[in-house]
Amino acid sequence: MTGVPAPVPAFPHARLGVAVLGCGSIAQSAHLPAYTRHGVDVVGVWSRDATRTEGIRDRFPAVRRVYRGLDELVADPDVDVVDIATGPVGRLDLVAAAVRAGKHVLAQKPVVADAEEIPVLEGLLAEAAERGVRVAVNQNGRWAPAWRVTTALVREGAVGEVVGVTHLHDKPLPPIAGTPFDRVPHMLLTDYLVHWVDITRCWLEGRVVAVITAQDSRLPGQPADAANPWHATMTLACEDGASAVVRVVGDVRTRRPACPYWVHGTDGTIRGSVLGGSDAVALERDGTTTAYALEGEWFVDGFAGAMAELMRAVDEGRAPEHDAAHVLATARLVLAARDSAAAGGVPQSVRVPLTRPGGRA
């Protein structure tokens, strides 16, 4: 039960042209470096804030042009995929513009910011299907090397039936105070931890989440100018008794930053870690421990993996693994966690099926 896990998806031979919409910090620190490293054809970029694209071609020579506006970007016949790297406000309008221009979409997470946006997105996905274009969500954590190997092991049954998933954020938080993210209510639960929730739902595929409980709180010593709580804990309980916990202790002070995780099953345990140079995966089963060699890092190879999977899905005529319809379950979990925290930690009864990509149970 320890076969070679699936590697980060390779790009298809015929590369698609990509336009990056939004040139903020994440686009310049992850998207564009990933595409440069992996030879993605970046046809052009555009930002609603023109100062973000000043000198962009000097920093990233692979960028062929800077667009003057959204209409020019979506009208460019060289663009096959629009990578929407903006914040959540107005994101669905940008998805709609790309879809109606016949472009495939890779949209930043979270795919929706409120429950009211879910039916809007579902309507856009129906329209995309009619037009023959794919809409994926940039859940690039699915291609973080350690998490990717773990997903492959879970899917091949290496630990038997998964009974519990645990994540601990044992590293400093990224700079939050004074950024737009700090103005997002319950930001850790609704934005930062989306990757952790998304990968957890991948490891609990086939289950149905029944109850979500979440809390967040300010910490002793947290600066007054930091509007959002620096602690958050989320618990998912499934109908069959399987469970998951995601915990951010706070802005941890440590010489060995890491994000350790455990996947416990009926036949074994996977122990691993991501970020901070801590990447590792080991499977314990039948009295034997097997450690897996890892190539690459979440930042920035995970971003290339998300784009490669979308391009390969287009090439093969199938839904991508991070298809927006699949990621909607992640969004529902995150929104329920926000509601629980807003209510002071009151458990939220839900029914969220966690299917395999493509709708398979």
PDB file of N, CA and C in Angstrom, residues 158-248:
ATOM      1  N   ALA A 158      -3.732   3.746   2.083  1.00  0.00           N
ATOM      2  CA  ALA A 158      -2.541   3.420   2.860  1.00  0.00           C
ATOM      3  C   ALA A 158      -2.794   3.408   4.363  1.00  0.00           C
ATOM      4  N   VAL A 159      -3.783   4.185   4.847  1.00  0.00           N
ATOM      5  CA  VAL A 159      -4.086   4.174   6.281  1.00  0.00           C
ATOM      6  C   VAL A 159      -5.439   3.541   6.566  1.00  0.00           C
ATOM      7  N   GLY A 160      -6.021   2.884   5.578  1.00  0.00           N
ATOM      8  CA  GLY A 160      -7.353   2.323   5.746  1.00  0.00           C
ATOM      9  C   GLY A 160      -8.388   3.434   5.692  1.00  0.00           C
ATOM     10  N   GLU A 161      -9.427   3.315   6.515  1.00  0.00           N
ATOM     11  CA  GLU A 161     -10.438   4.360   6.600  1.00  0.00           C
ATOM     12  C   GLU A 161      -9.928   5.491   7.495  1.00  0.00           C
ATOM     13  N   VAL A 162      -9.986   6.697   7.004  1.00  0.00           N
ATOM     14  CA  VAL A 162      -9.536   7.841   7.798  1.00  0.00           C
ATOM     15  C   VAL A 162     -10.530   8.083   8.933  1.00  0.00           C
ATOM     16  N   VAL A 163     -10.006   8.179  10.156  1.00  0.00           N
ATOM     17  CA  VAL A 163     -10.862   8.432  11.312  1.00  0.00           C
ATOM     18  C   VAL A 163     -10.648   9.831  11.877  1.00  0.00           C
ATOM     19  N   GLY A 164      -9.494  10.444  11.592  1.00  0.00           N
ATOM     20  CA  GLY A 164      -9.248  11.777  12.124  1.00  0.00           C
ATOM     21  C   GLY A 164      -8.131  12.494  11.407  1.00  0.00           C
ATOM     22  N   VAL A 165      -8.280  13.817  11.250  1.00  0.00           N
ATOM     23  CA  VAL A 165      -7.253  14.677  10.667  1.00  0.00           C
ATOM     24  C   VAL A 165      -6.997  15.807  11.648  1.00  0.00           C
ATOM     25  N   THR A 166      -5.720  16.097  11.898  1.00  0.00           N
ATOM     26  CA  THR A 166      -5.350  17.156  12.837  1.00  0.00           C
ATOM     27  C   THR A 166      -4.277  18.030  12.213  1.00  0.00           C
ATOM     28  N   HIS A 167      -4.469  19.349  12.284  1.00  0.00           N
ATOM     29  CA  HIS A 167      -3.483  20.313  11.815  1.00  0.00           C
ATOM     30  C   HIS A 167      -3.132  21.265  12.955  1.00  0.00           C
ATOM     31  N   LEU A 168      -1.862  21.603  13.083  1.00  0.00           N
ATOM     32  CA  LEU A 168      -1.413  22.606  14.037  1.00  0.00           C
ATOM     33  C   LEU A 168      -0.552  23.623  13.308  1.00  0.00           C
ATOM     34  N   HIS A 169      -0.911  24.896  13.437  1.00  0.00           N
ATOM     35  CA  HIS A 169      -0.138  25.973  12.820  1.00  0.00           C
ATOM     36  C   HIS A 169       0.897  26.428  13.846  1.00  0.00           C
ATOM     37  N   ASP A 170       2.122  25.920  13.709  1.00  0.00           N
ATOM     38  CA  ASP A 170       3.190  26.149  14.688  1.00  0.00           C
ATOM     39  C   ASP A 170       4.268  27.030  14.065  1.00  0.00           C
ATOM     40  N   LYS A 171       3.855  28.179  13.577  1.00  0.00           N
ATOM     41  CA  LYS A 171       4.768  29.108  12.911  1.00  0.00           C
ATOM     42  C   LYS A 171       4.215  30.520  13.033  1.00  0.00           C
ATOM     43  N   PRO A 172       5.053  31.532  12.811  1.00  0.00           N
ATOM     44  CA  PRO A 172       4.547  32.911  12.843  1.00  0.00           C
ATOM     45  C   PRO A 172       3.492  33.134  11.758  1.00  0.00           C
ATOM     46  N   LEU A 173       2.540  33.985  12.063  1.00  0.00           N
ATOM     47  CA  LEU A 173       1.575  34.392  11.057  1.00  0.00           C
ATOM     48  C   LEU A 173       2.247  35.322  10.051  1.00  0.00           C
ATOM     49  N   PRO A 174       1.767  35.340   8.820  1.00  0.00           N
ATOM     50  CA  PRO A 174       2.277  36.342   7.884  1.00  0.00           C
ATOM     51  C   PRO A 174       1.830  37.729   8.339  1.00  0.00           C
ATOM     52  N   PRO A 175       2.450  38.792   7.839  1.00  0.00           N
ATOM     53  CA  PRO A 175       2.016  40.144   8.228  1.00  0.00           C
ATOM     54  C   PRO A 175       0.542  40.360   7.901  1.00  0.00           C
ATOM     55  N   ILE A 176      -0.239  40.696   8.907  1.00  0.00           N
ATOM     56  CA  ILE A 176      -1.676  40.894   8.722  1.00  0.00           C
ATOM     57  C   ILE A 176      -2.097  42.307   9.101  1.00  0.00           C
ATOM     58  N   ALA A 177      -1.608  42.794  10.264  1.00  0.00           N
ATOM     59  CA  ALA A 177      -2.008  44.115  10.749  1.00  0.00           C
ATOM     60  C   ALA A 177      -1.710  45.183   9.704  1.00  0.00           C
ATOM     61  N   GLY A 178      -2.708  46.026   9.435  1.00  0.00           N
ATOM     62  CA  GLY A 178      -2.544  47.115   8.482  1.00  0.00           C
ATOM     63  C   GLY A 178      -2.791  46.738   7.037  1.00  0.00           C
ATOM     64  N   THR A 179      -3.023  45.434   6.750  1.00  0.00           N
ATOM     65  CA  THR A 179      -3.307  45.000   5.385  1.00  0.00           C
ATOM     66  C   THR A 179      -4.822  44.924   5.175  1.00  0.00           C
ATOM     67  N   PRO A 180      -5.275  44.871   3.915  1.00  0.00           N
ATOM     68  CA  PRO A 180      -6.721  44.722   3.671  1.00  0.00           C
ATOM     69  C   PRO A 180      -7.301  43.464   4.318  1.00  0.00           C
ATOM     70  N   PHE A 181      -6.475  42.410   4.455  1.00  0.00           N
ATOM     71  CA  PHE A 181      -6.975  41.175   5.056  1.00  0.00           C
ATOM     72  C   PHE A 181      -7.427  41.403   6.499  1.00  0.00           C
ATOM     73  N   ASP A 182      -6.785  42.351   7.186  1.00  0.00           N
ATOM     74  CA  ASP A 182      -7.115  42.572   8.596  1.00  0.00           C
ATOM     75  C   ASP A 182      -8.499  43.175   8.768  1.00  0.00           C
ATOM     76  N   ARG A 183      -9.074  43.655   7.672  1.00  0.00           N
ATOM     77  CA  ARG A 183     -10.418  44.229   7.736  1.00  0.00           C
ATOM     78  C   ARG A 183     -11.499  43.204   7.423  1.00  0.00           C
ATOM     79  N   VAL A 184     -11.098  41.978   7.093  1.00  0.00           N
ATOM     80  CA  VAL A 184     -12.056  40.908   6.788  1.00  0.00           C
ATOM     81  C   VAL A 184     -12.480  40.249   8.103  1.00  0.00           C
ATOM     82  N   PRO A 185     -13.765  40.255   8.454  1.00  0.00           N
ATOM     83  CA  PRO A 185     -14.195  39.638   9.709  1.00  0.00           C
ATOM     84  C   PRO A 185     -13.807  38.157   9.779  1.00  0.00           C
ATOM     85  N   HIS A 186     -13.243  37.750  10.917  1.00  0.00           N
ATOM     86  CA  HIS A 186     -12.850  36.351  11.152  1.00  0.00           C
ATOM     87  C   HIS A 186     -11.909  35.860  10.044  1.00  0.00           C
ATOM     88  N   MET A 187     -10.919  36.701   9.702  1.00  0.00           N
ATOM     89  CA  MET A 187     -10.063  36.451   8.550  1.00  0.00           C
ATOM     90  C   MET A 187      -9.348  35.110   8.593  1.00  0.00           C
ATOM     91  N   LEU A 188      -8.872  34.693   9.763  1.00  0.00           N
ATOM     92  CA  LEU A 188      -8.175  33.404   9.820  1.00  0.00           C
ATOM     93  C   LEU A 188      -9.083  32.274   9.347  1.00  0.00           C
ATOM     94  N   LEU A 189     -10.339  32.308   9.770  1.00  0.00           N
ATOM     95  CA  LEU A 189     -11.265  31.238   9.417  1.00  0.00           C
ATOM     96  C   LEU A 189     -11.755  31.354   7.981  1.00  0.00           C
ATOM     97  N   THR A 190     -11.977  32.569   7.514  1.00  0.00           N
ATOM     98  CA  THR A 190     -12.614  32.736   6.212  1.00  0.00           C
ATOM     99  C   THR A 190     -11.639  32.852   5.048  1.00  0.00           C
ATOM    100  N   ASP A 191     -10.365  33.107   5.333  1.00  0.00           N
ATOM    101  CA  ASP A 191      -9.405  33.281   4.250  1.00  0.00           C
ATOM    102  C   ASP A 191      -8.134  32.463   4.474  1.00  0.00           C
ATOM    103  N   TYR A 192      -7.408  32.780   5.532  1.00  0.00           N
ATOM    104  CA  TYR A 192      -6.087  32.169   5.706  1.00  0.00           C
ATOM    105  C   TYR A 192      -6.159  30.645   5.795  1.00  0.00           C
ATOM    106  N   LEU A 193      -7.111  30.113   6.567  1.00  0.00           N
ATOM    107  CA  LEU A 193      -7.174  28.667   6.792  1.00  0.00           C
ATOM    108  C   LEU A 193      -7.925  27.908   5.699  1.00  0.00           C
ATOM    109  N   VAL A 194      -8.348  28.599   4.645  1.00  0.00           N
ATOM    110  CA  VAL A 194      -9.090  27.914   3.586  1.00  0.00           C
ATOM    111  C   VAL A 194      -8.278  26.761   3.004  1.00  0.00           C
ATOM    112  N   HIS A 195      -6.963  26.932   2.846  1.00  0.00           N
ATOM    113  CA  HIS A 195      -6.139  25.845   2.308  1.00  0.00           C
ATOM    114  C   HIS A 195      -6.158  24.627   3.230  1.00  0.00           C
ATOM    115  N   TRP A 196      -6.104  24.856   4.534  1.00  0.00           N
ATOM    116  CA  TRP A 196      -6.095  23.750   5.486  1.00  0.00           C
ATOM    117  C   TRP A 196      -7.447  23.029   5.490  1.00  0.00           C
ATOM    118  N   VAL A 197      -8.521  23.794   5.407  1.00  0.00           N
ATOM    119  CA  VAL A 197      -9.848  23.183   5.336  1.00  0.00           C
ATOM    120  C   VAL A 197     -10.002  22.409   4.037  1.00  0.00           C
ATOM    121  N   ASP A 198      -9.508  22.982   2.941  1.00  0.00           N
ATOM    122  CA  ASP A 198      -9.659  22.343   1.635  1.00  0.00           C
ATOM    123  C   ASP A 198      -8.906  21.016   1.564  1.00  0.00           C
ATOM    124  N   ILE A 199      -7.676  20.984   2.073  1.00  0.00           N
ATOM    125  CA  ILE A 199      -6.935  19.720   2.008  1.00  0.00           C
ATOM    126  C   ILE A 199      -7.543  18.693   2.950  1.00  0.00           C
ATOM    127  N   THR A 200      -8.095  19.153   4.072  1.00  0.00           N
ATOM    128  CA  THR A 200      -8.748  18.235   5.006  1.00  0.00           C
ATOM    129  C   THR A 200      -9.946  17.572   4.353  1.00  0.00           C
ATOM    130  N   ARG A 201     -10.767  18.345   3.619  1.00  0.00           N
ATOM    131  CA  ARG A 201     -11.912  17.737   2.956  1.00  0.00           C
ATOM    132  C   ARG A 201     -11.474  16.720   1.903  1.00  0.00           C
ATOM    133  N   CYS A 202     -10.281  16.934   1.295  1.00  0.00           N
ATOM    134  CA  CYS A 202      -9.757  15.948   0.344  1.00  0.00           C
ATOM    135  C   CYS A 202      -9.434  14.632   1.051  1.00  0.00           C
ATOM    136  N   TRP A 203      -8.934  14.710   2.283  1.00  0.00           N
ATOM    137  CA  TRP A 203      -8.560  13.496   3.019  1.00  0.00           C
ATOM    138  C   TRP A 203      -9.771  12.823   3.662  1.00  0.00           C
ATOM    139  N   LEU A 204     -10.899  13.534   3.719  1.00  0.00           N
ATOM    140  CA  LEU A 204     -12.134  12.962   4.262  1.00  0.00           C
ATOM    141  C   LEU A 204     -13.147  12.677   3.154  1.00  0.00           C
ATOM    142  N   GLU A 205     -12.671  12.501   1.935  1.00  0.00           N
ATOM    143  CA  GLU A 205     -13.568  12.253   0.812  1.00  0.00           C
ATOM    144  C   GLU A 205     -14.477  11.055   1.083  1.00  0.00           C
ATOM    145  N   GLY A 206     -15.717  11.188   0.642  1.00  0.00           N
ATOM    146  CA  GLY A 206     -16.695  10.133   0.846  1.00  0.00           C
ATOM    147  C   GLY A 206     -17.507  10.308   2.113  1.00  0.00           C
ATOM    148  N   ARG A 207     -17.072  11.238   2.988  1.00  0.00           N
ATOM    149  CA  ARG A 207     -17.812  11.493   4.226  1.00  0.00           C
ATOM    150  C   ARG A 207     -18.805  12.631   4.012  1.00  0.00           C
ATOM    151  N   VAL A 208     -19.634  12.824   5.035  1.00  0.00           N
ATOM    152  CA  VAL A 208     -20.560  13.952   5.077  1.00  0.00           C
ATOM    153  C   VAL A 208     -20.320  14.691   6.384  1.00  0.00           C
ATOM    154  N   VAL A 209     -19.933  15.968   6.292  1.00  0.00           N
ATOM    155  CA  VAL A 209     -19.735  16.765   7.499  1.00  0.00           C
ATOM    156  C   VAL A 209     -21.100  17.162   8.054  1.00  0.00           C
ATOM    157  N   ALA A 210     -21.296  16.920   9.352  1.00  0.00           N
ATOM    158  CA  ALA A 210     -22.593  17.168   9.982  1.00  0.00           C
ATOM    159  C   ALA A 210     -22.587  18.371  10.912  1.00  0.00           C
ATOM    160  N   VAL A 211     -21.457  18.618  11.584  1.00  0.00           N
ATOM    161  CA  VAL A 211     -21.392  19.700  12.569  1.00  0.00           C
ATOM    162  C   VAL A 211     -20.047  20.403  12.446  1.00  0.00           C
ATOM    163  N   ILE A 212     -20.075  21.731  12.501  1.00  0.00           N
ATOM    164  CA  ILE A 212     -18.863  22.541  12.483  1.00  0.00           C
ATOM    165  C   ILE A 212     -18.889  23.464  13.688  1.00  0.00           C
ATOM    166  N   THR A 213     -17.768  23.487  14.413  1.00  0.00           N
ATOM    167  CA  THR A 213     -17.616  24.370  15.552  1.00  0.00           C
ATOM    168  C   THR A 213     -16.333  25.164  15.386  1.00  0.00           C
ATOM    169  N   ALA A 214     -16.396  26.469  15.605  1.00  0.00           N
ATOM    170  CA  ALA A 214     -15.197  27.288  15.443  1.00  0.00           C
ATOM    171  C   ALA A 214     -15.195  28.418  16.467  1.00  0.00           C
ATOM    172  N   GLN A 215     -14.001  28.775  16.879  1.00  0.00           N
ATOM    173  CA  GLN A 215     -13.791  29.900  17.781  1.00  0.00           C
ATOM    174  C   GLN A 215     -12.553  30.662  17.336  1.00  0.00           C
ATOM    175  N   ASP A 216     -12.575  31.974  17.536  1.00  0.00           N
ATOM    176  CA  ASP A 216     -11.362  32.761  17.368  1.00  0.00           C
ATOM    177  C   ASP A 216     -11.296  33.782  18.500  1.00  0.00           C
ATOM    178  N   SER A 217     -10.091  34.223  18.836  1.00  0.00           N
ATOM    179  CA  SER A 217      -9.930  35.119  19.976  1.00  0.00           C
ATOM    180  C   SER A 217      -8.630  35.894  19.862  1.00  0.00           C
ATOM    181  N   ARG A 218      -8.632  37.070  20.475  1.00  0.00           N
ATOM    182  CA  ARG A 218      -7.408  37.851  20.587  1.00  0.00           C
ATOM    183  C   ARG A 218      -6.511  37.222  21.640  1.00  0.00           C
ATOM    184  N   LEU A 219      -5.223  37.484  21.530  1.00  0.00           N
ATOM    185  CA  LEU A 219      -4.253  36.854  22.411  1.00  0.00           C
ATOM    186  C   LEU A 219      -3.573  37.870  23.322  1.00  0.00           C
ATOM    187  N   PRO A 220      -3.098  37.430  24.465  1.00  0.00           N
ATOM    188  CA  PRO A 220      -2.249  38.318  25.280  1.00  0.00           C
ATOM    189  C   PRO A 220      -1.042  38.759  24.462  1.00  0.00           C
ATOM    190  N   GLY A 221      -0.768  40.050  24.464  1.00  0.00           N
ATOM    191  CA  GLY A 221       0.368  40.566  23.721  1.00  0.00           C
ATOM    192  C   GLY A 221       0.073  40.880  22.270  1.00  0.00           C
ATOM    193  N   GLN A 222      -1.138  40.578  21.795  1.00  0.00           N
ATOM    194  CA  GLN A 222      -1.468  40.901  20.412  1.00  0.00           C
ATOM    195  C   GLN A 222      -1.558  42.417  20.263  1.00  0.00           C
ATOM    196  N   PRO A 223      -0.911  43.013  19.264  1.00  0.00           N
ATOM    197  CA  PRO A 223      -0.916  44.474  19.127  1.00  0.00           C
ATOM    198  C   PRO A 223      -2.327  45.030  18.968  1.00  0.00           C
ATOM    199  N   ALA A 224      -2.531  46.190  19.513  1.00  0.00           N
ATOM    200  CA  ALA A 224      -3.848  46.819  19.444  1.00  0.00           C
ATOM    201  C   ALA A 224      -4.250  47.133  18.010  1.00  0.00           C
ATOM    202  N   ASP A 225      -3.249  47.381  17.131  1.00  0.00           N
ATOM    203  CA  ASP A 225      -3.587  47.726  15.757  1.00  0.00           C
ATOM    204  C   ASP A 225      -3.885  46.507  14.896  1.00  0.00           C
ATOM    205  N   ALA A 226      -3.810  45.307  15.473  1.00  0.00           N
ATOM    206  CA  ALA A 226      -4.182  44.085  14.767  1.00  0.00           C
ATOM    207  C   ALA A 226      -5.666  43.833  15.021  1.00  0.00           C
ATOM    208  N   ALA A 227      -6.487  44.109  14.032  1.00  0.00           N
ATOM    209  CA  ALA A 227      -7.934  44.060  14.230  1.00  0.00           C
ATOM    210  C   ALA A 227      -8.464  42.648  14.376  1.00  0.00           C
ATOM    211  N   ASN A 228      -7.876  41.687  13.660  1.00  0.00           N
ATOM    212  CA  ASN A 228      -8.385  40.322  13.675  1.00  0.00           C
ATOM    213  C   ASN A 228      -7.782  39.498  14.804  1.00  0.00           C
ATOM    214  N   PRO A 229      -8.532  38.566  15.351  1.00  0.00           N
ATOM    215  CA  PRO A 229      -7.960  37.639  16.337  1.00  0.00           C
ATOM    216  C   PRO A 229      -6.806  36.845  15.738  1.00  0.00           C
ATOM    217  N   TRP A 230      -5.830  36.529  16.574  1.00  0.00           N
ATOM    218  CA  TRP A 230      -4.685  35.742  16.105  1.00  0.00           C
ATOM    219  C   TRP A 230      -4.795  34.272  16.491  1.00  0.00           C
ATOM    220  N   HIS A 231      -5.849  33.892  17.181  1.00  0.00           N
ATOM    221  CA  HIS A 231      -6.089  32.470  17.451  1.00  0.00           C
ATOM    222  C   HIS A 231      -7.374  32.046  16.761  1.00  0.00           C
ATOM    223  N   ALA A 232      -7.366  30.827  16.211  1.00  0.00           N
ATOM    224  CA  ALA A 232      -8.586  30.242  15.656  1.00  0.00           C
ATOM    225  C   ALA A 232      -8.487  28.723  15.754  1.00  0.00           C
ATOM    226  N   THR A 233      -9.596  28.105  16.113  1.00  0.00           N
ATOM    227  CA  THR A 233      -9.690  26.646  16.151  1.00  0.00           C
ATOM    228  C   THR A 233     -11.004  26.227  15.510  1.00  0.00           C
ATOM    229  N   MET A 234     -10.929  25.260  14.625  1.00  0.00           N
ATOM    230  CA  MET A 234     -12.100  24.762  13.913  1.00  0.00           C
ATOM    231  C   MET A 234     -12.172  23.245  14.059  1.00  0.00           C
ATOM    232  N   THR A 235     -13.361  22.717  14.316  1.00  0.00           N
ATOM    233  CA  THR A 235     -13.575  21.277  14.427  1.00  0.00           C
ATOM    234  C   THR A 235     -14.686  20.856  13.478  1.00  0.00           C
ATOM    235  N   LEU A 236     -14.414  19.806  12.701  1.00  0.00           N
ATOM    236  CA  LEU A 236     -15.417  19.233  11.798  1.00  0.00           C
ATOM    237  C   LEU A 236     -15.792  17.848  12.307  1.00  0.00           C
ATOM    238  N   ALA A 237     -17.086  17.572  12.397  1.00  0.00           N
ATOM    239  CA  ALA A 237     -17.560  16.252  12.818  1.00  0.00           C
ATOM    240  C   ALA A 237     -18.386  15.654  11.687  1.00  0.00           C
ATOM    241  N   CYS A 238     -18.025  14.446  11.256  1.00  0.00           N
ATOM    242  CA  CYS A 238     -18.719  13.782  10.156  1.00  0.00           C
ATOM    243  C   CYS A 238     -19.812  12.848  10.677  1.00  0.00           C
ATOM    244  N   GLU A 239     -20.735  12.517   9.803  1.00  0.00           N
ATOM    245  CA  GLU A 239     -21.865  11.672  10.193  1.00  0.00           C
ATOM    246  C   GLU A 239     -21.423  10.300  10.671  1.00  0.00           C
ATOM    247  N   ASP A 240     -20.291   9.791  10.137  1.00  0.00           N
ATOM    248  CA  ASP A 240     -19.845   8.451  10.515  1.00  0.00           C
ATOM    249  C   ASP A 240     -18.899   8.453  11.706  1.00  0.00           C
ATOM    250  N   GLY A 241     -18.671   9.616  12.317  1.00  0.00           N
ATOM    251  CA  GLY A 241     -17.808   9.699  13.491  1.00  0.00           C
ATOM    252  C   GLY A 241     -16.402  10.177  13.219  1.00  0.00           C
ATOM    253  N   ALA A 242     -15.975  10.221  11.959  1.00  0.00           N
ATOM    254  CA  ALA A 242     -14.663  10.783  11.635  1.00  0.00           C
ATOM    255  C   ALA A 242     -14.672  12.274  11.959  1.00  0.00           C
ATOM    256  N   SER A 243     -13.485  12.826  12.258  1.00  0.00           N
ATOM    257  CA  SER A 243     -13.426  14.219  12.683  1.00  0.00           C
ATOM    258  C   SER A 243     -12.143  14.870  12.198  1.00  0.00           C
ATOM    259  N   ALA A 244     -12.108  16.197  12.317  1.00  0.00           N
ATOM    260  CA  ALA A 244     -10.909  16.951  11.951  1.00  0.00           C
ATOM    261  C   ALA A 244     -10.819  18.178  12.826  1.00  0.00           C
ATOM    262  N   VAL A 245      -9.574  18.592  13.127  1.00  0.00           N
ATOM    263  CA  VAL A 245      -9.313  19.795  13.909  1.00  0.00           C
ATOM    264  C   VAL A 245      -8.228  20.601  13.197  1.00  0.00           C
ATOM    265  N   VAL A 246      -8.475  21.905  13.054  1.00  0.00           N
ATOM    266  CA  VAL A 246      -7.484  22.825  12.508  1.00  0.00           C
ATOM    267  C   VAL A 246      -7.279  23.917  13.560  1.00  0.00           C
ATOM    268  N   ARG A 247      -6.021  24.129  13.980  1.00  0.00           N
ATOM    269  CA  ARG A 247      -5.771  25.067  15.084  1.00  0.00           C
ATOM    270  C   ARG A 247      -4.604  25.991  14.771  1.00  0.00           C
ATOM    271  N   VAL A 248      -4.867  27.296  14.843  1.00  0.00           N
ATOM    272  CA  VAL A 248      -3.831  28.317  14.803  1.00  0.00           C
ATOM    273  C   VAL A 248      -3.686  28.849  16.222  1.00  0.00           C
TER     274      VAL A 248
END
